[in-house]
Coordinates of C-alpha atoms and ligand atoms in Angstrom, one line a residue:
M24 CA 41.1 -4.4 13.2
T25 CA 37.5 -3.4 14.0
N26 CA 36.5 0.2 13.8
S27 CA 36.0 0.7 17.5
T28 CA 35.0 4.1 18.8
L29 CA 34.7 2.7 22.3
F30 CA 38.5 2.9 22.7
T31 CA 39.0 6.4 21.3
P32 CA 40.1 9.0 23.9
I33 CA 37.9 11.8 25.0
T34 CA 39.1 15.2 26.2
L35 CA 37.2 17.2 28.8
R36 CA 38.9 20.5 29.7
N37 CA 42.6 19.6 29.9
L38 CA 41.9 16.1 30.9
T39 CA 42.1 13.3 28.3
I40 CA 40.4 10.0 29.3
R41 CA 42.0 7.2 27.3
N42 CA 38.7 5.4 26.3
R43 CA 34.9 5.5 26.8
V44 CA 34.6 2.4 29.0
W45 CA 33.9 3.8 32.5
V46 CA 33.2 2.4 35.9
P47 CA 30.2 4.1 37.6
P48 CA 29.9 4.9 41.3
M49 CA 28.8 1.8 43.3
C50 CA 28.4 1.9 47.1
M51 CA 30.2 -0.9 48.8
Y52 CA 29.0 -0.1 52.3
S53 CA 32.5 -1.1 53.6
A54 CA 33.9 2.0 55.3
L55 CA 36.0 1.6 58.4
G56 CA 34.0 1.6 61.6
K57 CA 31.5 4.4 61.3
D58 CA 34.1 7.0 60.2
G59 CA 33.6 7.0 56.5
V60 CA 37.3 6.1 55.9
P61 CA 38.3 3.9 53.0
T62 CA 40.0 0.6 53.9
E63 CA 42.1 -2.1 52.3
F64 CA 39.0 -3.4 50.8
H65 CA 38.6 -0.2 48.8
R66 CA 42.3 -0.2 47.8
A67 CA 41.9 -3.8 46.4
H68 CA 38.5 -3.1 44.9
Y69 CA 39.4 0.1 43.0
G70 CA 42.9 -1.3 42.3
A71 CA 41.4 -4.1 40.3
F72 CA 39.6 -1.6 38.1
A73 CA 43.0 0.3 37.8
L74 CA 44.5 -2.8 36.2
G75 CA 41.4 -3.6 34.1
G76 CA 41.7 -1.1 31.2
A77 CA 38.8 1.3 32.0
G78 CA 39.3 5.0 31.2
L79 CA 37.6 6.5 34.2
V80 CA 36.6 5.0 37.6
I81 CA 34.2 7.0 39.7
V82 CA 34.4 6.1 43.4
E83 CA 31.1 5.3 45.0
A84 CA 28.6 7.8 46.5
T85 CA 30.7 9.5 49.2
G86 CA 29.0 11.6 52.0
V87 CA 29.8 15.3 52.0
S88 CA 28.9 15.3 55.8
P89 CA 28.2 12.5 58.3
E90 CA 24.4 13.1 57.9
A91 CA 24.7 13.0 54.1
R92 CA 25.5 9.2 54.2
I93 CA 23.0 6.6 53.3
S94 CA 24.3 4.4 56.1
F95 CA 27.1 4.4 58.6
H96 CA 29.2 2.2 56.3
D97 CA 29.3 4.7 53.4
L98 CA 32.5 6.5 52.6
G99 CA 32.8 10.1 53.5
I100 CA 35.0 13.1 52.6
W101 CA 34.5 15.6 55.3
N102 CA 37.9 15.3 57.1
E103 CA 41.6 14.9 56.6
A104 CA 41.8 11.2 57.7
Q105 CA 39.4 10.4 54.8
V106 CA 41.5 12.4 52.4
E107 CA 44.7 10.6 53.4
A108 CA 43.0 7.2 53.0
F109 CA 41.8 8.1 49.5
K110 CA 45.3 9.2 48.3
P111 CA 46.7 5.7 47.6
I112 CA 43.6 4.8 45.7
T113 CA 43.8 7.8 43.4
A114 CA 47.6 7.4 43.1
F115 CA 47.3 3.8 42.0
L116 CA 44.5 4.6 39.4
K117 CA 46.6 7.4 38.0
A118 CA 49.8 5.3 37.9
N119 CA 47.9 2.9 35.7
G120 CA 46.6 5.5 33.3
V121 CA 43.1 5.6 34.8
V122 CA 41.4 8.9 35.7
P123 CA 40.1 8.8 39.3
G124 CA 36.7 10.4 39.9
I125 CA 34.5 10.5 43.0
Q126 CA 30.7 10.9 43.4
L127 CA 29.8 13.6 46.0
A128 CA 26.5 12.8 47.6
H129 CA 23.8 13.7 50.1
A130 CA 21.2 11.1 50.7
G131 CA 18.6 13.5 52.2
R132 CA 15.4 11.6 53.2
K133 CA 17.0 8.3 52.2
A134 CA 19.8 8.6 54.8
S135 CA 20.2 7.0 58.2
T136 CA 19.5 3.4 57.0
S137 CA 20.9 0.1 58.0
P138 CA 24.2 -0.8 56.2
G139 CA 23.3 -3.2 53.4
W140 CA 25.4 -4.9 50.9
G141 CA 24.3 -4.5 47.4
Y142 CA 22.0 -2.3 45.4
G143 CA 18.9 -1.5 47.4
G144 CA 20.4 -3.4 50.4
A145 CA 20.3 -0.4 52.7
D146 CA 16.7 0.3 53.0
E147 CA 15.6 0.3 56.7
T148 CA 15.6 3.5 58.7
I149 CA 17.7 3.5 61.8
A150 CA 15.9 5.6 64.4
V151 CA 17.6 8.4 66.2
E152 CA 17.2 6.5 69.5
D153 CA 19.1 3.6 67.9
G154 CA 22.0 5.8 66.8
G155 CA 20.6 7.0 63.6
W156 CA 19.9 10.7 62.7
Q157 CA 17.1 12.9 61.7
T158 CA 17.0 13.1 57.9
V159 CA 16.5 16.3 55.9
S160 CA 14.8 16.9 52.5
A161 CA 13.2 19.6 50.4
S162 CA 10.0 19.1 52.3
A163 CA 8.8 17.3 55.4
T164 CA 8.1 14.1 53.6
A165 CA 9.2 10.5 53.7
H166 CA 10.6 8.2 51.1
E167 CA 8.2 5.2 51.1
G168 CA 9.0 2.9 53.9
Y169 CA 11.4 5.3 55.6
A170 CA 11.1 7.7 58.5
P171 CA 9.9 11.3 57.6
A172 CA 12.5 14.0 57.0
V173 CA 12.4 17.6 58.1
A174 CA 12.4 20.3 55.5
L175 CA 15.7 22.1 55.2
T176 CA 15.7 25.8 56.3
E177 CA 17.5 28.3 54.0
E178 CA 20.4 28.1 56.5
G179 CA 20.4 24.4 56.2
I180 CA 20.5 24.6 52.4
A181 CA 23.5 27.0 52.6
Q182 CA 25.2 24.5 54.9
V183 CA 24.6 21.7 52.4
V184 CA 26.2 23.9 49.6
A185 CA 29.1 24.6 51.9
D186 CA 29.5 20.9 52.6
F187 CA 29.7 20.1 48.9
V188 CA 32.3 22.8 48.4
A189 CA 34.5 21.6 51.3
A190 CA 34.1 18.0 50.0
A191 CA 35.1 19.1 46.5
R192 CA 38.2 20.8 47.8
R193 CA 39.2 17.7 49.8
S194 CA 38.5 15.5 46.8
V195 CA 41.0 17.5 44.8
E196 CA 43.5 17.3 47.7
A197 CA 43.0 13.5 47.7
G198 CA 43.9 13.4 44.0
F199 CA 40.6 13.1 42.2
Q200 CA 40.4 14.7 38.7
V201 CA 36.6 14.2 38.1
L202 CA 34.0 15.2 40.6
E203 CA 30.5 14.0 40.1
I204 CA 27.6 15.7 41.9
H205 CA 25.0 13.1 42.7
A206 CA 21.6 14.5 41.6
A207 CA 20.0 11.1 40.9
H208 CA 18.3 8.1 42.4
G209 CA 15.9 9.9 44.8
Y210 CA 18.7 11.4 47.0
L211 CA 18.7 15.0 48.3
I212 CA 19.3 17.0 45.1
H213 CA 16.8 14.8 43.2
Q214 CA 14.3 15.4 46.1
F215 CA 14.6 19.1 45.3
L216 CA 14.4 18.7 41.5
S217 CA 11.3 16.5 41.4
P218 CA 7.9 18.2 41.8
L219 CA 6.8 14.9 43.5
S220 CA 9.0 15.4 46.5
N221 CA 9.5 19.2 46.6
Q222 CA 6.5 21.0 48.0
R223 CA 8.4 24.2 49.0
T224 CA 6.8 27.6 48.4
D225 CA 10.1 29.6 48.8
D226 CA 12.9 30.2 46.2
F227 CA 13.7 26.5 46.3
G228 CA 10.3 25.2 45.3
G229 CA 7.7 25.6 42.5
P230 CA 9.0 26.5 39.1
L231 CA 11.8 24.5 37.5
K232 CA 14.4 27.3 38.1
N233 CA 13.5 27.1 41.9
R234 CA 13.6 23.3 42.1
A235 CA 17.0 23.3 40.4
R236 CA 18.4 26.1 42.6
L237 CA 20.1 23.8 45.1
L238 CA 21.9 22.0 42.3
L239 CA 22.8 25.2 40.5
D240 CA 24.1 26.7 43.8
I241 CA 26.2 23.6 44.4
V242 CA 27.6 23.5 40.9
R243 CA 28.4 27.2 40.8
A244 CA 30.1 27.1 44.2
V245 CA 32.0 23.9 43.5
H246 CA 33.3 25.1 40.2
A247 CA 34.4 28.4 41.8
E248 CA 36.2 26.4 44.5
V249 CA 38.1 23.8 42.3
G250 CA 38.8 26.0 39.2
E251 CA 39.2 25.3 35.6
E252 CA 41.4 22.2 35.8
I253 CA 38.8 19.9 37.5
V254 CA 36.2 18.1 35.4
L255 CA 32.7 18.2 36.7
F256 CA 29.9 15.7 36.1
V257 CA 26.3 15.6 37.3
R258 CA 24.5 12.3 37.5
F259 CA 20.8 12.8 36.9
S260 CA 17.9 10.4 37.0
A261 CA 16.3 11.5 33.8
T262 CA 12.8 10.4 34.8
D263 CA 10.8 9.3 37.8
W264 CA 9.0 6.9 35.5
V265 CA 5.5 8.4 36.3
E266 CA 3.3 11.0 34.7
G267 CA 3.7 14.4 36.5
G268 CA 7.2 13.5 37.8
W269 CA 10.7 14.7 36.9
N270 CA 11.4 13.9 33.3
E271 CA 13.9 14.0 30.4
E272 CA 12.7 17.3 29.2
E273 CA 13.4 19.0 32.6
T274 CA 16.7 17.1 32.8
S275 CA 17.7 18.5 29.4
I276 CA 16.8 22.1 30.4
V277 CA 18.7 21.8 33.7
T278 CA 21.7 20.2 31.9
D279 CA 21.8 23.3 29.7
W280 CA 21.9 25.4 32.8
V281 CA 24.7 23.4 34.6
K282 CA 26.6 23.4 31.3
D283 CA 26.8 27.2 31.5
L284 CA 28.0 26.9 35.1
G285 CA 31.0 24.7 34.2
V286 CA 29.7 21.1 34.1
D287 CA 31.5 19.0 31.5
T288 CA 29.5 15.8 31.2
V289 CA 26.1 14.5 32.4
D290 CA 25.8 10.9 33.5
I291 CA 22.2 9.8 32.7
S292 CA 20.5 7.2 35.0
T293 CA 16.8 7.0 36.0
G294 CA 14.5 6.4 38.9
G295 CA 15.0 6.0 42.6
L296 CA 12.6 8.6 43.9
L297 CA 9.5 6.3 44.0
E298 CA 9.1 2.7 45.0
G299 CA 6.9 0.4 43.0
V300 CA 6.9 2.3 39.6
K301 CA 6.9 0.3 36.4
I302 CA 10.4 0.5 34.8
P303 CA 11.0 -1.1 31.4
V304 CA 14.2 -2.8 32.5
G305 CA 16.2 -4.5 29.7
P306 CA 19.5 -4.2 27.9
G307 CA 20.5 -0.6 27.5
Y308 CA 17.1 0.6 28.7
Q309 CA 18.4 4.0 29.9
V310 CA 20.3 4.7 26.7
P311 CA 17.4 6.5 25.0
M312 CA 17.3 9.0 27.9
A313 CA 21.0 9.7 27.5
H314 CA 20.5 10.1 23.8
Y315 CA 17.6 12.5 24.4
V316 CA 19.6 14.7 26.8
K317 CA 22.7 14.7 24.5
E318 CA 20.5 15.8 21.5
H319 CA 18.8 18.5 23.5
A320 CA 21.5 19.9 25.7
H321 CA 24.6 19.3 23.5
L322 CA 26.9 18.3 26.3
P323 CA 29.0 15.1 26.4
T324 CA 26.7 12.4 27.9
S325 CA 27.4 9.1 29.5
A326 CA 24.9 6.2 29.3
V327 CA 24.5 3.5 32.0
G328 CA 22.2 0.6 32.8
M329 CA 22.4 -3.0 31.6
I330 CA 25.2 -2.4 29.2
T331 CA 27.1 -5.7 29.3
T332 CA 28.8 -6.7 26.1
P333 CA 31.6 -5.1 24.1
E334 CA 29.5 -5.0 20.9
Q335 CA 26.6 -3.3 22.7
A336 CA 28.9 -0.8 24.4
N337 CA 30.7 0.0 21.1
E338 CA 27.4 0.4 19.2
I339 CA 26.1 3.0 21.7
I340 CA 29.2 5.2 21.0
T341 CA 29.4 4.5 17.3
S342 CA 25.8 5.4 16.8
G343 CA 26.4 8.7 18.6
R344 CA 23.7 8.0 21.3
A345 CA 26.2 8.7 24.1
D346 CA 29.9 9.8 24.4
A347 CA 30.8 7.2 27.0
V348 CA 29.3 4.1 28.6
M349 CA 29.4 3.1 32.3
L350 CA 29.2 -0.5 33.2
G351 CA 28.4 -1.2 36.8
K352 CA 27.5 -4.8 37.6
E353 CA 29.5 -6.0 34.6
H354 CA 32.7 -4.5 36.2
L355 CA 31.9 -6.2 39.5
R356 CA 31.7 -9.5 37.6
D357 CA 34.8 -8.7 35.6
P358 CA 37.0 -5.8 36.7
H359 CA 39.0 -6.3 33.5
F360 CA 36.0 -5.9 31.2
A361 CA 37.8 -3.2 29.1
L362 CA 40.7 -5.5 28.4
R363 CA 38.4 -8.2 27.4
A364 CA 36.3 -5.8 25.3
A365 CA 39.3 -4.5 23.4
A366 CA 40.3 -8.1 22.5
K367 CA 36.8 -8.9 21.4
L368 CA 36.6 -5.8 19.2
G369 CA 40.1 -6.4 17.8
V370 CA 41.6 -3.3 19.4
S371 CA 45.2 -3.5 20.6
L372 CA 45.9 -1.5 23.7
D373 CA 49.2 -0.2 24.8
Y374 CA 48.1 0.0 28.4
A375 CA 47.3 -3.6 29.2
P376 CA 49.3 -4.5 32.3
P377 CA 52.6 -6.0 31.1
Q378 CA 52.5 -8.3 34.1
Y379 CA 49.4 -10.0 32.6
Q380 CA 50.9 -10.5 29.1
W381 CA 51.0 -14.3 29.6
A382 CA 47.2 -14.3 29.8
P383 CA 46.0 -12.8 26.5
Y384 CA 42.3 -12.9 25.8
S385 CA 41.2 -14.9 22.8
S386 CA 39.3 -12.6 20.4
Ligands
FMN21 C1 26.3 -2.4 44.3 C2 25.8 -1.2 43.6 C3 26.0 0.0 44.2 C4 25.6 1.2 43.6 N1 25.9 2.4 44.2 C5 25.7 3.6 43.5 C6 26.2 4.8 43.9 O1 26.9 4.9 44.9 N2 25.9 5.9 43.2 C7 25.1 5.9 42.1 O2 24.8 6.9 41.5 N3 24.7 4.7 41.6 C8 25.0 3.6 42.2 N4 24.6 2.4 41.7 C9 24.0 2.3 40.3 C10 25.1 2.1 39.3 O3 26.0 3.2 39.3 C11 24.5 1.9 37.9 O4 23.9 3.1 37.5 C12 23.5 0.7 37.9 O5 24.1 -0.4 38.5 C13 23.1 0.4 36.5 O6 24.2 0.0 35.7 P1 24.6 -1.6 35.5 O7 23.4 -2.3 34.9 O8 25.7 -1.6 34.5 O9 25.0 -2.2 36.8 C14 25.0 1.2 42.3 C15 24.7 -0.1 41.7 C16 25.2 -1.2 42.3 C17 25.0 -2.5 41.6

């Protein structure tokens, strides 16, 4: 039997996650009508991951309010109909030993776009006169190629915090055990964090503490609302990939701050604020960022980005560069990646679905 750290459990608060192979949030742009309600598609999609051996599945970016969505076809969690539709998804994940998580999101100036399928598919602004909505951001700026946003007032900021709190409460009601605050990929919280998109001169702009204030307010209020039992993640883009932008040093400092406010794990991605920047994409290209944040902030850290093989995933954990790995596109290709990885690494799992025992993987 191989010495596989990938399949060792990890405990966060009172929650034990059975292994370190996790499914990251991935927008499917498949909500019912324009109501943000999960459908049969979502039950089948997340159900496949429930049977596939992963430890944690984080449901895609889910709008905390109608205007928080990237597009009309995003999921939402601002009403009871949405909560009821999430319940069978979380129940099936839990029944199969998988921890259900959800990413709570506000798209800010990258909202009100056409529904697209796939990463980067939703990138054309829908104008207000065509049924879209006025987007908001830290400052009255536009994401390249999108319509300009209006700067949030302090009342508007307080409303965003309240929307995250209500969404967190509803997520717990829906059965989620991990809540991930989306502070990455150029969306609203990242727009506040980065000096490239935040030109405010009030308490929410300027020095790092001010740019981080929206995130800190959200984390503090969400933690107070959901209590000690619920595990909190923050997803950061650790760098804007340009000189003078948000970077891994600031990410580490803010990770330290959110740790003190109750965050249990940071999920380290990169980019999304700027178009056309040079990103050294390649296998595991974001792992060094996760490692940097883990070393500096001493909080469990998850790595993501072009991790595709069992050996690569296992090595990232064994070398101590991250505490968990998230595999996105590889899970879309193969929802049973974890089962396959265990066989490849010579690990026998007691949670492989018995219904599938006739189809063992060859190691
Ligand atoms: C179809 C698709 C949708 C995505 N949607 C989200 C999302 O909702 N929230 C998020 O933080 N990242 C999202 N991502 C990024 C993934 O979570 C992940 O970070 C990225 O795909 C890199 O990992 P990979 O190379 O293993 O796919 C999405 C990626 C894909 C492919």
